[in-house]
Amino acid sequence: MLGSNHHPIRAIMKQLLIQTSMNIALAVTLACIAPTVARADVATTFFQPLVPPRDFQVMVSGGAGGIAPANTRAAIVAAIEDSIEWVELPVRKSKDGKHVLFASDRLEGRSSGQGLVADHTLAQLKELDCGAWFAKRFAGAKILTLGEALALAKGKVNLCLDCRAVDPAQLVREVAEADAWSQVLVTASSPVLRELRGASDDRLALLLMWQPSDEWQVLDELQPAAVDVSASTLDADLCGKLHERGTKVRCRTVDQENTPAAWDKALAAGADYLLSETPEDVVAHVIAKRLTRRPVRFTCHRGASRYAPENTLAAFEKADRLGADFVEFDVRPSRDGEYFLLHDSKLDRTTNGKGQIRDATSKQIRGLDAGAWFAPSGARAHVPSLEEFLSAVPATVSLYFDAKDISPADLAAALAKHNLVERTVVYQSAKYLADLKQIDARIRRMPPSGSIADVNRAAEVAPFALDTRWTALSREYIEHCHARGIQVFADAPFGLSVEKYQEAIEWGIDCIQTDYPLRVWRAMELVAAARQVEQPRAAQ
């Protein structure tokens, strides 16, 4: 007879118990990585988009409204792709009583329509273009109904419904039909909140806008799940009193208060949610501050090209704010021999120019708009020259120089002029890099690689790193490179999953290039938390 420890059912149960304990420990560790303060545990029944969850959540108004038209499907999807936990959406009624999402009571400016939303039927509103005003690439975007938004958010992101003009009973029915009770907060004037509470038999979670003059009996009457407090008003005392009542706290860090100092102050006071116009900045800032050591470096592809027009100064400034270790950029020449930052050989895709960049003069290139194609905020962005860019590089980032069309001699001279030789890694073919090595051996070289055979062939250029195809990565490949003193960089610009990034970090990759920096940050915090769990276990 087998001993009790070898009984198959007991063995399975034991393994499940161990795994459950590790998951719990990981969640606890993740919530406590270098915490700012300890605070009361406020219970919640809301859906958790992130598992394990963080000890704070971020909310953005309208979805990712900086990179897609606010309140449209594209903006909500973009927020989901960045793992933002909450999207705040404005709800209004059409002429025929349907709930739709639209920021203003008037259609002008953010659609192809005119007049009041309330003067148009849903069918008429659905005919409008709600994307072309933002950028041509969003032409044809349609206004969303509340039902469509609830379906889109199901099991992906929580919604805070800002009830501008609603039928309370109908809104409650829509939430019930979507079975979205655990994914919805509603905010409105106190009279409307009272109606919503009554219509839902207290099932709908309410968000009360807090004013310093408010009396506590308003909270006693409405029993909101959360209270919205401005950053200037919130402090630890108020937050503690609200938590004692089982009420969560949303801190508004918008406009002039949308700063790292305000985010830190709000979290230190105990805020549960941060409402911000730049949720990506909040997430990157908080995780970076809490991690004592990053488990990997990352590169923002063409700058932070998800959040600003690629290869513009705005994209590189954004990458710096997001904590990028490197910024990747592409260089090409004008007809008169001046170098500019542009990925494509043609001007057509990312500027209002036409034709080959080599056929345009530097004066013509300087007059182009390089941002209106991306978003209204990018309008008047220009194509930066290499000289302008190198003069403006923040001291906190290194350069990932994609030498698309620049001679090795000119590249070396530009880096030497700006004292950037030690902060740059250059990507190009092995032949190009061999020539560059002859000019200045100090410049770090990075040829492409897709296999271990490529690693061995690259030895002649003495590479600092190899730019590796993601499909070629493995623990064995990385160990092979490291044994030869070569770092491993890999491109994953088009949005791999957090799990894929996490796997590569655990294998020992040195640097990840991406268009989705928040996914890399999430992978880093998960890896860091898991390592904190493993260290005590290893010591036992």
Coordinates of C-alpha atoms in Angstrom, one line a residue:
M1 CA 0.0 0.0 0.0
L2 CA 1.3 3.4 -0.9
G3 CA 1.9 5.9 2.0
S4 CA -0.6 8.7 2.6
N5 CA 1.8 11.2 1.0
H6 CA 1.6 9.3 -2.3
H7 CA -2.1 9.0 -2.5
P8 CA -3.0 10.6 -5.9
I9 CA -6.0 12.5 -4.6
R10 CA -4.2 13.8 -1.6
A11 CA -1.2 14.7 -3.7
I12 CA -3.4 16.7 -6.1
M13 CA -5.1 18.5 -3.1
K14 CA -1.8 19.3 -1.6
Q15 CA -0.5 20.8 -4.9
L16 CA -3.7 22.9 -5.2
L17 CA -3.3 24.1 -1.7
I18 CA 0.3 25.1 -2.4
Q19 CA -0.6 26.9 -5.6
T20 CA -3.5 28.7 -3.9
S21 CA -1.2 29.9 -1.1
M22 CA 1.3 31.2 -3.7
N23 CA -1.4 33.1 -5.6
I24 CA -2.6 34.7 -2.4
A25 CA 1.0 35.6 -1.4
L26 CA 1.6 37.0 -4.9
A27 CA -1.5 39.2 -4.6
V28 CA -0.5 40.4 -1.2
T29 CA 3.0 41.1 -2.3
L30 CA 1.9 42.9 -5.4
A31 CA -0.3 45.2 -3.4
C32 CA 2.5 45.9 -1.0
I33 CA 5.6 46.6 -3.2
A34 CA 7.2 49.5 -1.4
P35 CA 3.7 50.8 -0.3
T36 CA 3.3 54.5 0.4
V37 CA 1.1 54.0 3.5
A38 CA -0.9 51.3 5.1
R39 CA -4.6 51.9 4.9
A40 CA -7.8 50.4 6.0
D41 CA -9.1 47.5 3.8
V42 CA -12.2 48.7 2.2
A43 CA -14.2 45.8 0.8
T44 CA -15.4 45.9 -2.8
T45 CA -17.6 43.7 -4.9
F46 CA -16.4 45.4 -8.2
F47 CA -15.0 43.3 -11.0
Q48 CA -11.2 43.2 -11.0
P49 CA -9.8 43.7 -14.5
L50 CA -6.3 42.9 -13.2
V51 CA -5.5 39.6 -11.4
P52 CA -3.9 39.9 -9.0
P53 CA -5.2 43.5 -8.5
R54 CA -3.1 46.5 -7.5
D55 CA -3.9 48.4 -4.3
F56 CA -5.0 51.4 -6.4
Q57 CA -7.0 51.7 -9.6
V58 CA -7.0 54.3 -12.4
M59 CA -10.0 55.8 -14.1
V60 CA -10.0 57.8 -17.3
S61 CA -12.8 60.0 -18.6
G62 CA -14.0 59.0 -22.1
G63 CA -11.6 56.1 -22.5
A64 CA -8.1 56.8 -24.0
G65 CA -9.3 60.2 -25.3
G66 CA -5.8 61.4 -26.1
I67 CA -5.3 58.7 -28.8
A68 CA -8.8 58.1 -30.0
P69 CA -12.1 60.1 -30.1
A70 CA -13.4 60.2 -26.5
N71 CA -16.4 58.0 -25.7
T72 CA -16.1 56.0 -28.9
R73 CA -15.5 52.3 -29.2
A74 CA -11.9 53.0 -30.2
A75 CA -11.2 55.0 -27.0
I76 CA -12.8 52.4 -24.7
V77 CA -10.8 49.6 -26.5
A78 CA -7.6 51.5 -26.1
A79 CA -8.2 51.8 -22.4
I80 CA -8.8 48.1 -22.2
E81 CA -5.6 47.4 -24.1
D82 CA -3.7 49.4 -21.5
S83 CA -5.4 47.5 -18.6
I84 CA -6.9 50.7 -17.2
E85 CA -9.5 49.5 -14.6
W86 CA -12.2 52.2 -15.1
V87 CA -13.6 54.3 -17.9
E88 CA -15.9 57.2 -17.1
L89 CA -18.6 57.8 -19.7
P90 CA -21.1 60.6 -20.1
V91 CA -24.7 59.4 -20.6
R92 CA -27.4 61.4 -22.4
K93 CA -30.8 60.8 -23.9
S94 CA -31.7 61.0 -27.6
K95 CA -35.0 62.5 -28.8
D96 CA -36.6 59.1 -28.7
G97 CA -35.4 58.3 -25.2
K98 CA -32.3 56.1 -25.9
H99 CA -29.2 56.5 -23.8
V100 CA -26.1 57.4 -25.8
L101 CA -22.6 58.5 -24.9
F102 CA -21.6 62.0 -25.8
A103 CA -19.6 64.6 -23.8
S104 CA -21.5 67.7 -24.7
D105 CA -25.2 68.5 -25.0
R106 CA -24.4 69.8 -28.5
L107 CA -23.1 67.9 -31.5
E108 CA -20.9 70.5 -33.0
G109 CA -17.1 70.0 -32.7
R110 CA -17.1 66.3 -31.9
S111 CA -19.3 65.0 -34.7
S112 CA -20.5 65.8 -38.2
G113 CA -23.9 66.9 -36.7
Q114 CA -25.3 70.2 -35.4
G115 CA -27.7 71.1 -32.7
L116 CA -28.7 69.3 -29.4
V117 CA -28.2 65.6 -28.9
A118 CA -31.7 65.6 -27.3
D119 CA -33.2 66.9 -30.6
H120 CA -32.0 63.9 -32.6
T121 CA -33.4 60.3 -32.6
L122 CA -31.0 57.4 -32.1
A123 CA -31.2 56.6 -35.8
Q124 CA -30.2 60.1 -36.7
L125 CA -27.3 60.1 -34.2
K126 CA -26.1 56.8 -35.7
E127 CA -25.7 58.5 -39.1
L128 CA -23.2 60.9 -37.7
D129 CA -19.4 60.6 -38.1
C130 CA -17.9 60.9 -34.6
G131 CA -14.3 60.3 -35.5
A132 CA -13.2 62.4 -38.4
W133 CA -13.0 65.6 -36.3
F134 CA -10.3 63.8 -34.3
A135 CA -8.2 62.4 -37.1
K136 CA -8.9 61.0 -40.6
R137 CA -8.0 57.5 -39.4
F138 CA -11.0 57.5 -37.2
A139 CA -13.5 58.7 -39.9
G140 CA -16.7 56.8 -39.7
A141 CA -16.7 56.2 -35.9
K142 CA -20.2 56.0 -34.6
I143 CA -21.9 57.3 -31.4
L144 CA -22.3 54.5 -28.9
T145 CA -25.4 53.5 -27.0
L146 CA -25.2 52.7 -23.3
G147 CA -26.1 49.1 -24.1
E148 CA -23.2 48.9 -26.6
A149 CA -20.8 50.3 -24.1
L150 CA -21.9 47.8 -21.4
A151 CA -21.5 44.9 -23.9
L152 CA -18.0 46.1 -24.9
A153 CA -16.9 46.5 -21.3
K154 CA -18.3 43.1 -20.1
G155 CA -15.5 41.2 -18.3
K156 CA -12.9 43.7 -19.4
V157 CA -13.2 47.1 -17.8
N158 CA -15.4 48.8 -15.2
L159 CA -17.6 51.8 -16.2
C160 CA -18.4 55.0 -14.2
L161 CA -21.5 56.4 -15.8
D162 CA -21.7 60.2 -15.6
C163 CA -25.5 60.7 -15.9
R164 CA -25.9 64.0 -17.6
A165 CA -29.5 63.4 -18.8
V166 CA -31.0 60.0 -18.1
D167 CA -34.1 58.0 -17.4
P168 CA -33.2 56.4 -14.1
A169 CA -35.5 53.4 -14.4
Q170 CA -34.4 52.7 -18.0
L171 CA -30.7 53.0 -17.1
V172 CA -31.2 50.5 -14.2
R173 CA -32.9 48.1 -16.7
E174 CA -30.0 48.4 -19.1
V175 CA -27.5 47.6 -16.4
A176 CA -29.6 44.7 -15.2
E177 CA -30.0 43.3 -18.8
A178 CA -26.2 43.5 -19.2
D179 CA -25.8 41.8 -15.8
A180 CA -23.2 44.6 -15.1
W181 CA -24.0 45.4 -11.5
S182 CA -20.4 44.6 -10.5
Q183 CA -18.9 46.7 -13.3
V184 CA -20.8 50.0 -12.9
L185 CA -20.6 53.1 -10.8
V186 CA -23.0 55.9 -11.4
T187 CA -22.6 59.6 -10.6
A188 CA -25.1 62.4 -11.0
S189 CA -26.7 65.1 -9.0
S190 CA -28.0 64.1 -5.6
P191 CA -31.7 64.1 -6.8
V192 CA -30.9 61.8 -9.7
L193 CA -28.8 59.5 -7.5
R194 CA -31.8 59.2 -5.2
E195 CA -33.9 58.1 -8.1
L196 CA -31.3 55.6 -9.4
R197 CA -30.9 54.2 -5.9
G198 CA -34.7 53.6 -5.6
A199 CA -35.1 52.3 -9.1
S200 CA -32.4 49.7 -8.5
D201 CA -33.5 48.6 -5.0
D202 CA -30.0 49.7 -3.8
R203 CA -28.2 47.4 -6.2
L204 CA -26.6 50.2 -8.3
A205 CA -23.4 51.5 -6.9
L206 CA -23.4 55.2 -6.5
L207 CA -20.5 57.8 -6.7
L208 CA -21.2 61.0 -4.8
M209 CA -19.4 64.2 -5.7
W210 CA -18.0 65.5 -2.4
Q211 CA -17.9 69.1 -1.6
P212 CA -16.2 70.5 1.6
S213 CA -19.5 72.0 2.7
D214 CA -21.4 68.7 2.4
E215 CA -22.8 67.3 5.5
W216 CA -22.3 63.7 6.5
Q217 CA -26.0 63.0 6.5
V218 CA -26.0 63.1 2.7
L219 CA -23.7 60.0 2.8
D220 CA -26.0 58.4 5.4
E221 CA -29.0 58.9 3.1
L222 CA -27.4 57.8 -0.2
Q223 CA -24.9 55.2 1.1
P224 CA -22.7 55.7 -1.9
A225 CA -20.1 53.0 -2.8
A226 CA -17.6 55.7 -3.5
V227 CA -17.1 59.4 -3.0
D228 CA -15.3 61.7 -5.5
V229 CA -12.9 64.2 -3.8
S230 CA -10.7 66.8 -5.6
A231 CA -7.0 66.5 -5.1
S232 CA -6.8 69.8 -3.3
T233 CA -9.5 68.7 -0.7
L234 CA -8.4 65.1 -0.1
D235 CA -6.3 64.3 3.0
A236 CA -5.7 61.2 5.1
D237 CA -8.2 62.2 7.8
L238 CA -11.1 62.6 5.3
C239 CA -10.0 59.4 3.5
G240 CA -9.9 57.5 6.8
K241 CA -13.3 58.6 7.8
L242 CA -14.8 57.5 4.5
H243 CA -13.1 54.2 4.6
E244 CA -14.4 53.6 8.1
R245 CA -17.9 53.8 6.6
G246 CA -17.0 51.3 3.9
T247 CA -16.9 54.0 1.2
K248 CA -14.2 54.1 -1.4
V249 CA -12.5 57.3 -2.4
R250 CA -11.9 58.6 -5.9
C251 CA -9.4 61.4 -6.2
R252 CA -9.8 63.8 -9.2
T253 CA -6.3 64.6 -10.4
V254 CA -7.2 66.6 -13.5
D255 CA -6.1 69.8 -15.3
Q256 CA -3.4 71.5 -13.1
E257 CA -3.6 68.8 -10.5
N258 CA -2.7 66.0 -13.0
T259 CA 0.8 65.8 -11.7
P260 CA 3.1 63.1 -10.1
A261 CA 3.0 65.1 -6.8
A262 CA -0.8 65.1 -6.8
W263 CA -0.9 61.3 -7.5
D264 CA 1.6 60.6 -4.8
K265 CA -0.3 62.8 -2.3
A266 CA -3.6 61.1 -3.2
L267 CA -2.2 57.6 -2.8
A268 CA -0.5 58.5 0.5
A269 CA -3.8 59.8 1.8
G270 CA -5.4 56.5 0.9
A271 CA -7.3 57.1 -2.3
D272 CA -8.6 53.9 -4.0
Y273 CA -9.1 55.4 -7.5
L274 CA -7.3 58.1 -9.3
L275 CA -9.1 59.9 -12.1
S276 CA -6.6 61.3 -14.6
E277 CA -6.5 62.5 -18.2
T278 CA -3.2 60.6 -18.6
P279 CA -3.7 57.2 -16.9
E280 CA -0.6 55.8 -18.6
D281 CA 1.5 58.4 -16.8
V282 CA 0.0 57.5 -13.5
V283 CA 0.5 53.8 -13.8
A284 CA 4.1 54.1 -15.0
H285 CA 5.0 56.7 -12.3
V286 CA 3.5 54.7 -9.4
I287 CA 5.0 51.3 -10.5
A288 CA 8.4 52.9 -11.2
K289 CA 8.4 54.5 -7.8
R290 CA 7.5 51.3 -6.0
L291 CA 10.0 49.0 -7.8
T292 CA 13.3 49.0 -6.0
R293 CA 14.9 47.5 -9.1
R294 CA 13.5 47.0 -12.6
P295 CA 13.8 43.4 -13.8
V296 CA 14.2 44.6 -17.4
R297 CA 14.8 47.7 -19.5
F298 CA 12.4 48.8 -22.2
T299 CA 12.4 50.9 -25.4
C300 CA 9.6 53.0 -26.6
H301 CA 9.2 52.3 -30.4
R302 CA 9.5 55.6 -32.4
G303 CA 9.1 57.3 -29.1
A304 CA 5.9 56.7 -27.2
S305 CA 4.1 56.3 -30.5
R306 CA 1.0 55.0 -28.9
Y307 CA 0.4 58.3 -27.2
A308 CA 1.9 60.9 -29.5
P309 CA 2.8 61.1 -33.2
E310 CA 5.7 58.8 -33.9
N311 CA 9.2 60.2 -34.2
T312 CA 8.2 63.6 -33.0
L313 CA 9.7 65.5 -30.0
A314 CA 6.3 65.0 -28.3
A315 CA 6.7 61.2 -28.6
F316 CA 10.2 61.3 -27.1
E317 CA 9.1 63.6 -24.2
K318 CA 6.2 61.2 -23.5
A319 CA 8.5 58.2 -23.5
D320 CA 10.6 59.9 -20.9
R321 CA 7.6 60.6 -18.7
L322 CA 6.6 56.9 -19.1
G323 CA 10.1 55.9 -17.7
A324 CA 11.5 54.4 -20.9
D325 CA 15.2 53.4 -20.7
F326 CA 15.7 53.8 -24.5
V327 CA 13.9 55.7 -27.2
E328 CA 14.0 54.2 -30.7
F329 CA 14.1 56.5 -33.7
D330 CA 14.7 56.3 -37.5
V331 CA 16.8 58.7 -39.5
R332 CA 16.7 59.6 -43.2
P333 CA 18.2 62.4 -45.3
S334 CA 16.6 65.2 -47.3
R335 CA 17.5 66.1 -50.8
D336 CA 20.1 68.6 -49.6
G337 CA 21.7 66.2 -47.2
E338 CA 20.2 67.2 -43.8
Y339 CA 19.0 64.3 -41.6
F340 CA 15.5 64.0 -40.2
L341 CA 13.6 61.5 -38.1
L342 CA 11.1 59.5 -40.2
H343 CA 10.4 55.8 -40.3
D344 CA 9.1 55.5 -43.9
S345 CA 11.0 56.5 -47.0
K346 CA 7.9 58.4 -48.0
L347 CA 6.3 61.4 -46.3
D348 CA 2.8 60.4 -47.0
R349 CA 1.7 58.3 -44.0
T350 CA 2.8 60.5 -41.1
T351 CA 2.9 64.0 -42.6
N352 CA 0.9 66.2 -44.9
G353 CA 3.7 65.9 -47.5
K354 CA 3.9 63.6 -50.5
G355 CA 6.6 61.5 -52.1
Q356 CA 10.1 60.4 -51.1
I357 CA 11.8 62.3 -48.2
R358 CA 15.0 62.2 -50.3
D359 CA 13.2 64.3 -52.9
A360 CA 12.2 67.0 -50.5
T361 CA 14.4 69.9 -49.3
S362 CA 15.1 70.5 -45.6
K363 CA 13.0 73.7 -45.9
Q364 CA 10.1 71.8 -47.3
I365 CA 10.3 69.1 -44.6
R366 CA 10.4 71.7 -41.9
G367 CA 7.2 73.1 -43.1
L368 CA 5.2 69.8 -42.9
D369 CA 2.7 68.9 -40.2
A370 CA 3.7 65.6 -38.6
G371 CA 1.0 65.3 -36.0
A372 CA -2.5 66.1 -37.3
W373 CA -2.9 62.6 -38.8
F374 CA -2.6 61.3 -35.2
A375 CA -4.8 63.5 -33.0
P376 CA -5.8 67.1 -32.6
S377 CA -3.2 67.5 -29.8
G378 CA -0.5 66.6 -32.4
A379 CA -1.4 69.4 -34.8
R380 CA 1.6 71.5 -35.7
A381 CA 4.1 68.9 -34.6
H382 CA 6.9 68.9 -37.1
V383 CA 9.4 66.4 -38.4
P384 CA 12.5 67.0 -36.2
S385 CA 15.9 67.1 -37.6
L386 CA 18.5 64.8 -36.2
E387 CA 20.4 67.8 -34.9
E388 CA 17.3 69.2 -33.2
F389 CA 16.5 65.8 -31.6
L390 CA 20.0 65.1 -30.3
S391 CA 20.2 68.6 -28.8
A392 CA 16.9 67.9 -26.9
V393 CA 17.5 64.3 -25.7
P394 CA 16.7 64.1 -21.9
A395 CA 19.6 62.9 -19.8
T396 CA 17.4 60.1 -18.4
V397 CA 17.1 58.1 -21.6
S398 CA 19.5 56.3 -23.9
L399 CA 19.2 56.1 -27.7
Y400 CA 18.2 53.2 -29.9
F401 CA 19.4 54.5 -33.2
D402 CA 17.8 52.8 -36.2
A403 CA 20.2 53.9 -39.0
K404 CA 17.7 53.7 -41.8
D405 CA 19.5 55.9 -44.3
I406 CA 22.6 57.7 -42.9
S407 CA 26.2 57.0 -43.5
P408 CA 28.3 55.5 -40.7
A409 CA 30.6 58.6 -40.8
D410 CA 27.7 61.1 -40.4
L411 CA 26.2 59.0 -37.6
A412 CA 29.4 58.8 -35.7
A413 CA 30.0 62.6 -36.1
A414 CA 26.6 63.4 -34.9
L415 CA 26.9 61.3 -31.7
A416 CA 30.4 62.7 -31.0
K417 CA 29.2 66.3 -31.4
H418 CA 26.5 65.8 -28.8
N419 CA 28.6 63.6 -26.5
L420 CA 26.1 60.7 -26.9
V421 CA 28.4 57.9 -27.9
E422 CA 28.2 56.2 -24.6
R423 CA 24.4 56.4 -24.5
T424 CA 23.6 55.1 -27.9
V425 CA 23.1 51.6 -29.4
V426 CA 23.0 51.5 -33.2
Y427 CA 20.8 49.0 -35.1
Q428 CA 21.8 48.1 -38.7
S429 CA 23.2 45.3 -40.8
A430 CA 26.5 43.6 -39.8
K431 CA 28.3 45.1 -42.8
Y432 CA 27.2 48.6 -41.8
L433 CA 28.2 48.1 -38.2
A434 CA 31.6 46.7 -39.2
D435 CA 32.2 50.0 -41.1
L436 CA 31.0 52.0 -38.0
K437 CA 33.3 50.0 -35.8
Q438 CA 36.2 51.1 -37.9
I439 CA 35.2 54.8 -37.5
D440 CA 34.5 54.7 -33.7
A441 CA 34.7 51.4 -31.8
R442 CA 33.1 53.0 -28.8
I443 CA 29.7 53.2 -30.4
R444 CA 27.6 50.2 -29.3
R445 CA 26.6 48.0 -32.2
M446 CA 23.4 45.9 -32.5
P447 CA 22.9 43.8 -35.7
P448 CA 19.7 41.8 -36.2
S449 CA 19.4 38.1 -35.2
G450 CA 16.9 35.3 -35.7
S451 CA 18.8 32.3 -34.5
I452 CA 21.8 31.0 -32.5
A453 CA 23.6 30.7 -35.9
D454 CA 23.2 34.5 -36.3
V455 CA 24.7 35.1 -32.9
N456 CA 27.8 33.3 -33.9
R457 CA 28.1 35.1 -37.2
A458 CA 27.7 38.5 -35.5
A459 CA 30.9 38.0 -33.6
E460 CA 33.0 39.8 -36.2
V461 CA 31.3 43.2 -35.3
A462 CA 31.8 42.6 -31.6
P463 CA 28.1 43.4 -30.8
F464 CA 27.0 45.1 -27.6
A465 CA 23.5 43.5 -28.2
L466 CA 21.5 41.6 -30.8
D467 CA 18.1 42.9 -32.0
T468 CA 16.3 39.5 -31.9
R469 CA 13.1 38.4 -33.5
W470 CA 10.6 37.7 -30.8
T471 CA 9.9 34.2 -32.3
A472 CA 13.6 33.3 -31.9
L473 CA 13.7 34.1 -28.2
S474 CA 14.1 31.3 -25.6
R475 CA 15.9 30.8 -22.4
E476 CA 18.6 28.9 -24.2
Y477 CA 19.1 31.6 -26.8
I478 CA 19.4 34.3 -24.1
E479 CA 21.9 32.2 -22.1
H480 CA 23.9 31.6 -25.3
C481 CA 24.2 35.3 -25.9
H482 CA 25.0 36.2 -22.3
A483 CA 27.7 33.5 -22.2
R484 CA 29.4 35.5 -25.0
G485 CA 28.9 38.9 -23.3
I486 CA 26.1 39.9 -25.7
Q487 CA 22.9 41.5 -24.5
V488 CA 19.5 40.5 -25.9
F489 CA 17.1 43.2 -27.2
A490 CA 13.9 42.2 -28.9
D491 CA 11.1 44.0 -30.8
A492 CA 7.5 43.5 -29.7
P493 CA 6.1 46.7 -30.9
F494 CA 2.6 45.5 -31.8
G495 CA 1.3 44.5 -28.5
L496 CA 2.2 41.1 -27.2
S497 CA 0.4 40.0 -24.0
V498 CA 1.7 40.7 -20.5
E499 CA 2.3 37.0 -20.1
K500 CA 4.6 36.9 -23.1
Y501 CA 6.6 39.9 -21.8
Q502 CA 6.7 38.2 -18.3
E503 CA 8.0 35.0 -19.8
A504 CA 10.8 36.8 -21.6
I505 CA 11.8 38.7 -18.5
E506 CA 12.0 35.5 -16.5
W507 CA 14.3 34.1 -19.3
G508 CA 16.6 37.0 -18.7
I509 CA 16.0 39.3 -21.7
D510 CA 17.8 42.6 -21.3
C511 CA 15.6 45.1 -23.2
I512 CA 12.1 45.0 -24.7
Q513 CA 11.1 47.4 -27.5
T514 CA 7.3 48.0 -27.5
D515 CA 4.4 50.3 -28.5
Y516 CA 2.6 49.1 -25.3
P517 CA 4.8 50.3 -22.4
L518 CA 2.0 49.7 -19.8
R519 CA 2.1 46.0 -20.6
V520 CA 5.8 45.9 -19.9
W521 CA 5.3 47.8 -16.6
R522 CA 2.6 45.3 -15.7
A523 CA 4.9 42.4 -16.5
M524 CA 7.7 44.0 -14.4
E525 CA 5.5 44.4 -11.4
L526 CA 4.3 40.8 -11.6
V527 CA 7.8 39.5 -12.0
A528 CA 9.0 41.7 -9.1
A529 CA 6.2 40.5 -6.9
A530 CA 6.8 36.8 -7.7
R531 CA 10.5 37.2 -6.9
Q532 CA 9.6 38.7 -3.5
V533 CA 7.4 35.6 -2.9
E534 CA 10.1 33.2 -4.1
Q535 CA 13.0 34.7 -2.0
P536 CA 11.5 33.8 1.4
R537 CA 10.6 30.3 0.1
A538 CA 14.1 29.8 -1.1
A539 CA 15.5 30.8 2.3
Q540 CA 13.4 28.2 4.1

